[in-house]
Amino acid sequence: MNKYIDLNCDMGEGFGAYSFGADEEIIKYISSANIACGGHAGDPHVMNKTVELAKAYNVCIGAHPGFPDLAGFGRRLIPYTNKEIYQMIVFQIGSIQAFCTVHQVNLNHVKPHGALYNMAANKRGAADAIARAIHDVDPQLILYGLAGSELVKAGHQIGLQVASEVFADRTYQADGKLTPRNRDGALIDDTETAAEQVRRMIDKGEVFSVTGEIIPIEADTVCVHGDGSNAVNFVKKLRQILKEQGIQIKGVSN
């Protein structure tokens, strides 16, 4: 049996005169791009350019909504109500969806960003607001959420197709949550180690925690980050290692 995994990367996270990440190189090695929608990053010019780039490389396009916090890059928690989260998600999906319409490509999925992603992983009210917003805009859109999270549960309950997301370059806690970025050992820099973590998640449905526990996990899509100093080589080598292990790279689609 052929094994498949989606490699997704957050993209289009520059704005104005500021660029961010190596989108034009990393796009060659991934299968899905999560494009910032003007909240934590992105602007009309960057969104347009990134949709064009994804179309050129036949990469699945996703909306990547986040809290409207450029200075904090969407990684600071803003105490929005669930109603405000719903409206924010509808608004940001609509912005990238419009560029997809102009370029005659489909919007494939939605993946929240940063603090919003973490909030929805743990708080069911926020998760329900996001899932309902996606469903109301287009019930065919796929929801990307942290494997085992409240967001995944909310997506299933409302009837969305859900992709459980795992991370190649992040470590896990004993409760299945990601190790916070501000802690030692949160990031995995070695590509061989990252590839082995991904292989284990795909083949065995499990991952080791930083303290050695074996955690069951479902993996439909793997997030790779494009903002590190070695990001391009990391993603390129990870893709190569996975293919050598018989794991094909393929976007999640309906």
Coordinates of N, CA, C and O in Angstrom, one line a residue, residues 41 113 152 166 181:
A41 N -0.2 38.9 9.4 CA 0.8 39.2 8.4 C 0.0 39.2 7.0 O -1.2 38.8 7.0
H113 N -3.6 30.4 12.8 CA -2.2 30.7 13.0 C -1.9 31.0 14.5 O -2.7 31.6 15.2
V152 N -10.0 20.0 16.1 CA -10.3 18.8 15.3 C -11.6 18.2 15.7 O -12.4 17.9 14.8
V166 N 0.4 17.4 12.4 CA 1.6 17.1 13.2 C 2.7 18.0 12.8 O 2.7 18.7 11.7
R181 N 7.3 27.3 22.5 CA 8.5 27.8 21.8 C 9.6 28.4 22.8 O 10.8 28.4 22.4

